Tab-separated table of C-alpha atoms and ligand atoms in Angstrom:
chain	number	residue	atom	x	y	z
A	1	UNK	CA	-5.457	24.217	10.943
A	2	UNK	CA	-3.861	26.663	13.432
A	3	UNK	CA	-0.509	26.128	15.111
A	4	UNK	CA	1.095	22.710	15.108
A	5	UNK	CA	1.006	21.376	18.717
A	6	UNK	CA	4.404	20.460	20.078
A	7	UNK	CA	3.667	16.787	20.537
A	8	UNK	CA	3.146	16.173	16.818
A	9	UNK	CA	5.737	15.703	14.144
A	10	UNK	CA	5.146	17.762	11.048
A	11	UNK	CA	6.979	15.556	8.560
A	12	UNK	CA	6.973	17.821	5.524
A	13	UNK	CA	7.974	21.451	5.406
A	14	UNK	CA	5.412	22.713	2.927
A	15	UNK	CA	2.357	21.005	4.521
A	16	UNK	CA	2.223	20.180	8.226
A	17	UNK	CA	0.762	16.687	8.094
A	18	UNK	CA	0.892	15.323	11.602
A	19	UNK	CA	2.370	11.891	12.081
A	20	UNK	CA	1.273	10.479	15.431
A	21	UNK	CA	2.688	7.323	16.933
A	22	UNK	CA	1.117	7.296	20.407
A	23	UNK	CA	-2.538	6.759	21.204
A	24	UNK	CA	-2.688	9.546	23.871
A	25	UNK	CA	-1.021	11.995	21.482
A	26	UNK	CA	-3.648	11.233	18.860
A	27	UNK	CA	-6.398	11.655	21.460
A	28	UNK	CA	-5.009	14.994	22.636
A	29	UNK	CA	-4.849	16.363	19.092
A	30	UNK	CA	-8.351	15.056	18.393
A	31	UNK	CA	-9.685	16.702	21.620
A	32	UNK	CA	-8.118	20.083	20.646
A	33	UNK	CA	-9.741	19.826	17.185
A	34	UNK	CA	-13.132	18.955	18.685
A	35	UNK	CA	-12.848	21.935	21.108
A	36	UNK	CA	-12.162	24.183	18.185
A	37	UNK	CA	-15.369	22.991	16.544
A	38	UNK	CA	-13.707	21.181	13.577
A	39	UNK	CA	-15.317	18.083	12.132
A	40	UNK	CA	-12.989	15.110	11.634
A	41	UNK	CA	-13.392	12.443	8.947
A	42	UNK	CA	-11.565	9.218	9.715
A	43	UNK	CA	-10.325	6.364	7.493
A	44	UNK	CA	-8.946	3.331	9.333
A	45	UNK	CA	-6.545	1.337	7.114
A	46	UNK	CA	-3.831	-1.263	7.268
A	47	UNK	CA	-1.701	0.729	4.850
A	48	UNK	CA	-0.097	-0.261	1.516
A	49	UNK	CA	-2.580	2.304	0.148
A	50	UNK	CA	-4.273	1.994	-3.258
A	51	UNK	CA	-7.068	3.813	-5.108
A	52	UNK	CA	-9.643	2.069	-3.037
A	53	UNK	CA	-8.312	3.675	0.163
A	54	UNK	CA	-7.907	6.988	-1.580
A	55	UNK	CA	-11.552	7.020	-2.625
A	56	UNK	CA	-12.424	6.955	1.102
A	57	UNK	CA	-9.918	9.803	1.750
A	58	UNK	CA	-11.525	11.776	-1.022
A	59	UNK	CA	-15.003	11.265	0.503
A	60	UNK	CA	-13.709	12.423	3.911
A	61	UNK	CA	-12.008	15.483	2.474
A	62	UNK	CA	-15.326	16.442	0.776
A	63	UNK	CA	-17.428	16.004	3.900
A	64	UNK	CA	-15.301	17.244	6.817
A	65	UNK	CA	-12.967	20.068	8.011
A	66	UNK	CA	-10.071	17.677	8.738
A	67	UNK	CA	-9.136	14.149	7.697
A	68	UNK	CA	-7.277	11.533	9.791
A	69	UNK	CA	-5.980	8.278	8.278
A	70	UNK	CA	-4.784	5.454	10.541
A	71	UNK	CA	-2.203	2.992	9.343
A	72	UNK	CA	-2.136	-0.045	11.609
A	73	UNK	CA	-1.605	-3.637	10.619
A	74	UNK	CA	-3.643	-4.981	13.474
A	75	UNK	CA	-2.194	-8.270	14.815
A	76	UNK	CA	-5.482	-9.000	16.620
A	77	UNK	CA	-7.295	-9.587	13.332
A	78	UNK	CA	-4.850	-12.092	11.865
A	79	UNK	CA	-5.347	-15.770	12.545
A	80	UNK	CA	-1.849	-16.805	11.585
A	81	UNK	CA	1.532	-15.197	12.409
A	82	UNK	CA	2.654	-15.979	8.821
A	83	UNK	CA	-0.189	-14.034	7.271
A	84	UNK	CA	0.572	-11.113	9.566
A	85	UNK	CA	4.329	-11.242	8.617
A	86	UNK	CA	3.529	-11.413	4.924
A	87	UNK	CA	1.037	-8.546	4.899
A	88	UNK	CA	2.483	-5.809	2.684
A	89	UNK	CA	3.810	-2.808	4.547
A	90	UNK	CA	5.052	0.488	3.062
A	91	UNK	CA	4.749	3.312	5.528
A	92	UNK	CA	7.103	5.786	3.846
A	93	UNK	CA	5.275	5.478	0.539
A	94	UNK	CA	1.841	5.685	2.250
A	95	UNK	CA	2.870	8.952	4.064
A	96	UNK	CA	4.047	10.464	0.778
A	97	UNK	CA	0.643	9.618	-0.890
A	98	UNK	CA	-1.359	11.024	1.989
A	99	UNK	CA	0.667	14.166	2.158
A	100	UNK	CA	-0.127	14.589	-1.602
A	101	UNK	CA	-3.821	14.289	-0.656
A	102	UNK	CA	-3.495	16.992	2.009
A	103	UNK	CA	-4.572	14.705	4.818
A	104	UNK	CA	-4.163	16.564	8.082
A	105	UNK	CA	-3.002	13.690	10.275
A	106	UNK	CA	-1.788	10.071	10.082
A	107	UNK	CA	-1.990	7.875	13.141
A	108	UNK	CA	0.477	4.977	12.841
A	109	UNK	CA	0.979	3.356	16.251
A	110	UNK	CA	3.044	0.308	17.097
A	111	UNK	CA	1.116	-2.816	18.033
A	112	UNK	CA	2.324	-2.744	21.583
A	113	UNK	CA	0.974	0.779	22.036
A	114	UNK	CA	-2.538	-0.292	20.983
A	115	UNK	CA	-2.514	-3.753	22.532
A	116	UNK	CA	0.002	-3.917	25.420
A	117	UNK	CA	0.764	-7.305	26.890
A	118	UNK	CA	-1.962	-6.961	29.598
A	119	UNK	CA	-4.703	-5.873	27.150
A	120	UNK	CA	-7.848	-8.058	27.564
A	121	UNK	CA	-10.995	-6.314	26.414
A	122	UNK	CA	-12.873	-7.940	23.498
A	123	UNK	CA	-15.785	-6.653	21.447
A	124	UNK	CA	-17.853	-9.429	19.902
A	125	UNK	CA	-20.908	-9.325	17.641
A	126	UNK	CA	-22.259	-12.785	17.937
A	127	UNK	CA	-24.584	-13.123	14.968
A	128	UNK	CA	-22.928	-10.893	12.314
A	129	UNK	CA	-19.561	-12.528	12.974
A	130	UNK	CA	-21.033	-15.995	12.507
A	131	UNK	CA	-21.658	-15.823	8.722
A	132	UNK	CA	-19.528	-15.571	5.569
A	133	UNK	CA	-15.864	-15.050	6.548
A	134	UNK	CA	-16.505	-15.684	10.264
A	135	UNK	CA	-16.165	-19.443	10.372
A	136	UNK	CA	-12.982	-19.280	8.197
A	137	UNK	CA	-11.314	-16.569	10.250
A	138	UNK	CA	-12.037	-17.309	13.934
A	139	UNK	CA	-11.495	-14.272	16.094
A	140	UNK	CA	-10.986	-11.922	13.135
A	141	UNK	CA	-13.990	-9.774	13.582
A	142	UNK	CA	-13.436	-9.489	17.337
A	143	UNK	CA	-10.040	-8.004	16.497
A	144	UNK	CA	-11.648	-5.678	13.905
A	145	UNK	CA	-14.313	-4.460	16.287
A	146	UNK	CA	-11.986	-3.897	19.208
A	147	UNK	CA	-9.395	-1.888	17.192
A	148	UNK	CA	-12.038	0.212	15.434
A	149	UNK	CA	-13.807	1.055	18.743
A	150	UNK	CA	-10.444	2.036	20.287
A	151	UNK	CA	-9.516	4.090	17.189
A	152	UNK	CA	-12.892	5.922	17.383
A	153	UNK	CA	-12.021	6.923	20.980
A	154	UNK	CA	-8.639	8.183	19.938
A	155	UNK	CA	-9.568	10.012	16.764
A	156	UNK	CA	-13.080	11.271	17.883
A	157	UNK	CA	-14.430	11.480	14.316
A	158	UNK	CA	-17.714	12.905	13.302
A	159	UNK	CA	-17.687	10.484	10.366
A	160	UNK	CA	-15.781	7.305	9.552
A	161	UNK	CA	-15.376	5.881	6.101
A	162	UNK	CA	-15.499	2.151	5.259
A	163	UNK	CA	-15.391	0.262	1.931
A	164	UNK	CA	-18.140	-2.009	0.776
A	165	UNK	CA	-15.377	-4.312	-0.485
A	166	UNK	CA	-15.183	-5.594	3.144
A	167	UNK	CA	-19.010	-5.803	3.403
A	168	UNK	CA	-19.164	-7.943	6.520
A	169	UNK	CA	-16.750	-5.678	8.319
A	170	UNK	CA	-18.782	-2.623	7.315
A	171	UNK	CA	-21.991	-4.306	8.684
A	172	UNK	CA	-20.227	-5.174	11.892
A	173	UNK	CA	-19.033	-1.611	12.377
A	174	UNK	CA	-22.469	-0.215	11.621
A	175	UNK	CA	-24.074	-2.598	14.108
A	176	UNK	CA	-21.501	-1.828	16.866
A	177	UNK	CA	-22.177	1.869	16.394
A	178	UNK	CA	-25.906	1.251	16.612
A	179	UNK	CA	-25.683	-1.138	19.561
A	180	UNK	CA	-23.330	1.029	21.650
A	181	UNK	CA	-24.879	4.377	20.581
A	182	UNK	CA	-21.520	5.629	19.356
A	183	UNK	CA	-21.466	9.263	18.298
A	184	UNK	CA	-20.049	8.692	14.805
A	185	UNK	CA	-21.596	8.505	11.371
A	186	UNK	CA	-20.501	5.458	9.302
A	187	UNK	CA	-20.191	6.307	5.662
A	188	UNK	CA	-20.057	3.320	3.223
A	189	UNK	CA	-18.113	3.757	0.037
A	190	UNK	CA	-18.408	1.661	-3.173
A	191	UNK	CA	-15.745	-0.937	-4.095
A	192	UNK	CA	-12.966	0.430	-6.418
A	193	UNK	CA	-11.920	-2.156	-9.057
A	194	UNK	CA	-9.141	-2.702	-11.488
A	195	UNK	CA	-9.948	-2.355	-15.194
A	196	UNK	CA	-10.874	-6.090	-15.480
A	197	UNK	CA	-13.100	-5.967	-12.374
A	198	UNK	CA	-10.787	-7.324	-9.695
A	199	UNK	CA	-11.539	-5.524	-6.354
A	200	UNK	CA	-8.456	-3.555	-5.381
A	201	UNK	CA	-6.701	-4.817	-2.327
A	202	UNK	CA	-3.379	-4.450	-0.654
A	203	UNK	CA	-3.005	-8.224	-0.793
A	204	UNK	CA	-3.183	-8.158	-4.648
A	205	UNK	CA	0.523	-7.155	-4.745
A	206	UNK	CA	1.279	-10.641	-3.369
A	207	UNK	CA	-0.261	-12.388	-6.447
A	208	UNK	CA	1.915	-13.881	-9.140
A	209	UNK	CA	1.232	-12.847	-12.736
A	210	UNK	CA	-0.822	-16.073	-13.387
A	211	UNK	CA	-2.650	-15.793	-10.120
A	212	UNK	CA	-3.483	-12.171	-10.857
A	213	UNK	CA	-5.122	-13.165	-14.123
A	214	UNK	CA	-7.209	-15.818	-12.433
A	215	UNK	CA	-8.160	-13.724	-9.418
A	216	UNK	CA	-10.753	-11.795	-11.436
A	217	UNK	CA	-12.822	-14.975	-11.801
A	218	UNK	CA	-14.182	-14.409	-8.293
A	219	UNK	CA	-15.864	-11.184	-9.451
A	220	UNK	CA	-16.985	-12.790	-12.705
A	221	UNK	CA	-18.625	-15.598	-10.713
A	222	UNK	CA	-20.537	-12.962	-8.712
A	223	UNK	CA	-21.574	-11.312	-11.964
A	224	UNK	CA	-22.930	-14.634	-13.272
A	225	UNK	CA	-24.938	-15.002	-10.067
A	226	UNK	CA	-26.311	-11.524	-10.388
A	227	UNK	CA	-27.245	-12.059	-14.026
A	228	UNK	CA	-29.168	-15.182	-13.094
A	229	UNK	CA	-31.134	-13.239	-10.445
A	230	UNK	CA	-31.890	-10.512	-12.955
A	231	UNK	CA	-33.150	-13.195	-15.348
A	232	UNK	CA	-35.662	-14.261	-12.687
A	233	UNK	CA	-33.904	-17.005	-10.703
A	234	UNK	CA	-35.118	-16.951	-7.170
A	235	UNK	CA	-33.602	-20.115	-5.769
A	236	UNK	CA	-30.391	-19.246	-3.803
A	237	UNK	CA	-29.095	-22.846	-4.175
A	238	UNK	CA	-29.181	-22.413	-7.980
A	239	UNK	CA	-27.312	-19.086	-7.817
A	240	UNK	CA	-24.632	-20.565	-5.483
A	241	UNK	CA	-24.190	-23.446	-7.890
A	242	UNK	CA	-23.656	-21.019	-10.854
A	243	UNK	CA	-21.086	-19.020	-8.846
A	244	UNK	CA	-19.179	-22.122	-7.616
A	245	UNK	CA	-19.105	-23.669	-11.059
A	246	UNK	CA	-17.714	-20.489	-12.641
A	247	UNK	CA	-14.907	-20.389	-10.111
A	248	UNK	CA	-14.037	-24.122	-10.445
A	249	UNK	CA	-14.169	-23.989	-14.254
A	250	UNK	CA	-12.151	-20.889	-14.945
A	251	UNK	CA	-9.638	-20.621	-12.042
A	252	UNK	CA	-7.696	-22.551	-9.452
A	253	UNK	CA	-9.155	-20.413	-6.645
A	254	UNK	CA	-9.958	-22.672	-3.675
A	255	UNK	CA	-13.381	-21.339	-2.640
A	256	UNK	CA	-14.236	-20.851	1.028
A	257	UNK	CA	-17.763	-19.886	0.185
A	258	UNK	CA	-20.050	-18.391	-2.465
A	259	UNK	CA	-23.139	-17.203	-0.627
A	260	UNK	CA	-26.435	-15.494	-1.159
A	261	UNK	CA	-27.156	-13.390	1.996
A	262	UNK	CA	-29.496	-10.842	3.427
A	263	UNK	CA	-27.692	-7.518	2.961
A	264	UNK	CA	-28.524	-6.286	6.510
A	265	UNK	CA	-28.495	-9.404	8.727
A	266	UNK	CA	-26.044	-11.427	6.512
A	267	UNK	CA	-28.217	-14.479	7.092
A	268	UNK	CA	-28.120	-16.947	4.196
A	269	UNK	CA	-31.196	-16.597	1.921
A	270	UNK	CA	-33.036	-19.584	0.513
A	271	UNK	CA	-35.302	-17.593	-1.801
A	272	UNK	CA	-34.497	-14.220	-3.290
A	273	UNK	CA	-37.594	-11.944	-2.887
A	274	UNK	CA	-35.932	-8.632	-2.236
A	275	UNK	CA	-32.419	-7.150	-1.978
A	276	UNK	CA	-29.599	-9.659	-1.812
A	277	UNK	CA	-25.883	-9.738	-1.196
A	278	UNK	CA	-23.770	-12.099	-3.272
A	279	UNK	CA	-20.511	-12.698	-1.479
A	280	UNK	CA	-17.541	-14.993	-2.134
A	281	UNK	CA	-14.102	-15.687	-0.686
A	282	UNK	CA	-11.339	-18.018	-1.727
A	283	UNK	CA	-7.614	-18.637	-1.718
A	284	UNK	CA	-5.177	-18.494	-4.570
A	285	UNK	CA	-1.546	-19.107	-3.785
A	286	UNK	CA	-0.867	-17.387	-0.467
A	287	UNK	CA	-3.569	-14.752	-0.971
A	288	UNK	CA	-7.146	-14.803	0.328
A	289	UNK	CA	-9.543	-12.928	-1.987
A	290	UNK	CA	-12.942	-11.621	-0.950
A	291	UNK	CA	-15.591	-9.814	-3.001
A	292	UNK	CA	-19.291	-9.104	-3.098
A	293	UNK	CA	-21.968	-7.460	-5.277
A	294	UNK	CA	-25.455	-6.201	-4.305
A	295	UNK	CA	-28.656	-7.047	-6.205
A	296	UNK	CA	-31.394	-4.541	-5.451
A	297	UNK	CA	-35.074	-5.660	-5.600
A	298	UNK	CA	-35.917	-2.929	-8.100
A	299	UNK	CA	-33.255	-4.600	-10.365
A	300	UNK	CA	-34.545	-8.182	-9.708
B	1	AMP	P1	-7.653	-2.261	4.663
B	1	AMP	O1	-6.414	-1.398	4.529
B	1	AMP	O2	-7.663	-3.359	3.629
B	1	AMP	O3	-7.978	-2.638	6.078
B	1	AMP	O4	-8.895	-1.318	4.179
B	1	AMP	C1	-9.126	-0.094	4.826
B	1	AMP	C2	-10.445	0.499	4.366
B	1	AMP	O5	-10.395	0.596	2.970
B	1	AMP	C3	-11.591	-0.544	4.595
B	1	AMP	O6	-12.739	0.229	4.954
B	1	AMP	C4	-11.778	-1.205	3.340
B	1	AMP	O7	-13.061	-1.663	3.099
B	1	AMP	C5	-11.471	-0.130	2.351
B	1	AMP	N1	-11.066	-0.683	1.069
B	1	AMP	C6	-10.141	-1.595	0.771
B	1	AMP	N2	-10.126	-1.915	-0.503
B	1	AMP	C7	-11.094	-1.124	-1.121
B	1	AMP	C8	-11.639	-1.059	-2.442
B	1	AMP	N3	-11.148	-1.754	-3.401
B	1	AMP	N4	-12.666	-0.183	-2.674
B	1	AMP	C9	-13.132	0.567	-1.653
B	1	AMP	N5	-12.736	0.506	-0.370
B	1	AMP	C10	-11.731	-0.326	-0.112
């Protein structure tokens, strides 16, 4: 990695993991790495790290010279101040985990550094933001796209890693990169699940014991939908009914949607003739759960 530049803070003696707080510091380090011909893999996160995040780190370590993780709970992608306040935060623990994974740098800016009072630029993907979670989280994907675009300019990654768990977010980033000809490869990584199937999420720590038990029903409902397609069901309305009924019967999850969508455009499908995305979201207690599964045409 060469000498540690003076503007970074090596936080551990045995391994100089850089902790950067200021956008321009991050960019300066990224430029020096780019000049020295090192490839950077980048994982944007909101922290409270779990095995899902670490699978992305692992993929980046395997595919690049250097790995940068950002930890930034982005206020621009929360619709309510309460949800933002309640989001689990644990920077000290996250840094220890990332040091253990030999990540070269962590970028953890304050909100005001990323979005000062006079910030006004938006990045909006009209169609892709209109489906699935879009109507339930107005402004959310604008906040996501803006922060990811800004982070790309600060970290200058050759590759950036995103989880399929947040499938709509992944599609929005892929499309933004395509539309704006950004020079970064987006690598999609499979959803990492708990033993019972629940998709890992930082928000799961906010579930009570009973809510945690019921939360897995969202994934089970998607599984029922997938099974029906594999049995030959082609009518999306029938699949949605199966998924909704599973959630209502076996849990107290308040469903926002259970949808059958085109995996690229995210448009709702009426008939399933090729690949499909089954996606669902709902609320239990204070926690919003989302999950999805893919059904490939060679399976159907
Ligand atoms: P977050 O911290 O929730 O914003 O997530 C940061 C990145 O980790 C995003 O690309 C997520 O899609 C990804 N991620 C979160 N949970 C999982 C999971 N269970 N499996 C795989 N990737 C995940």
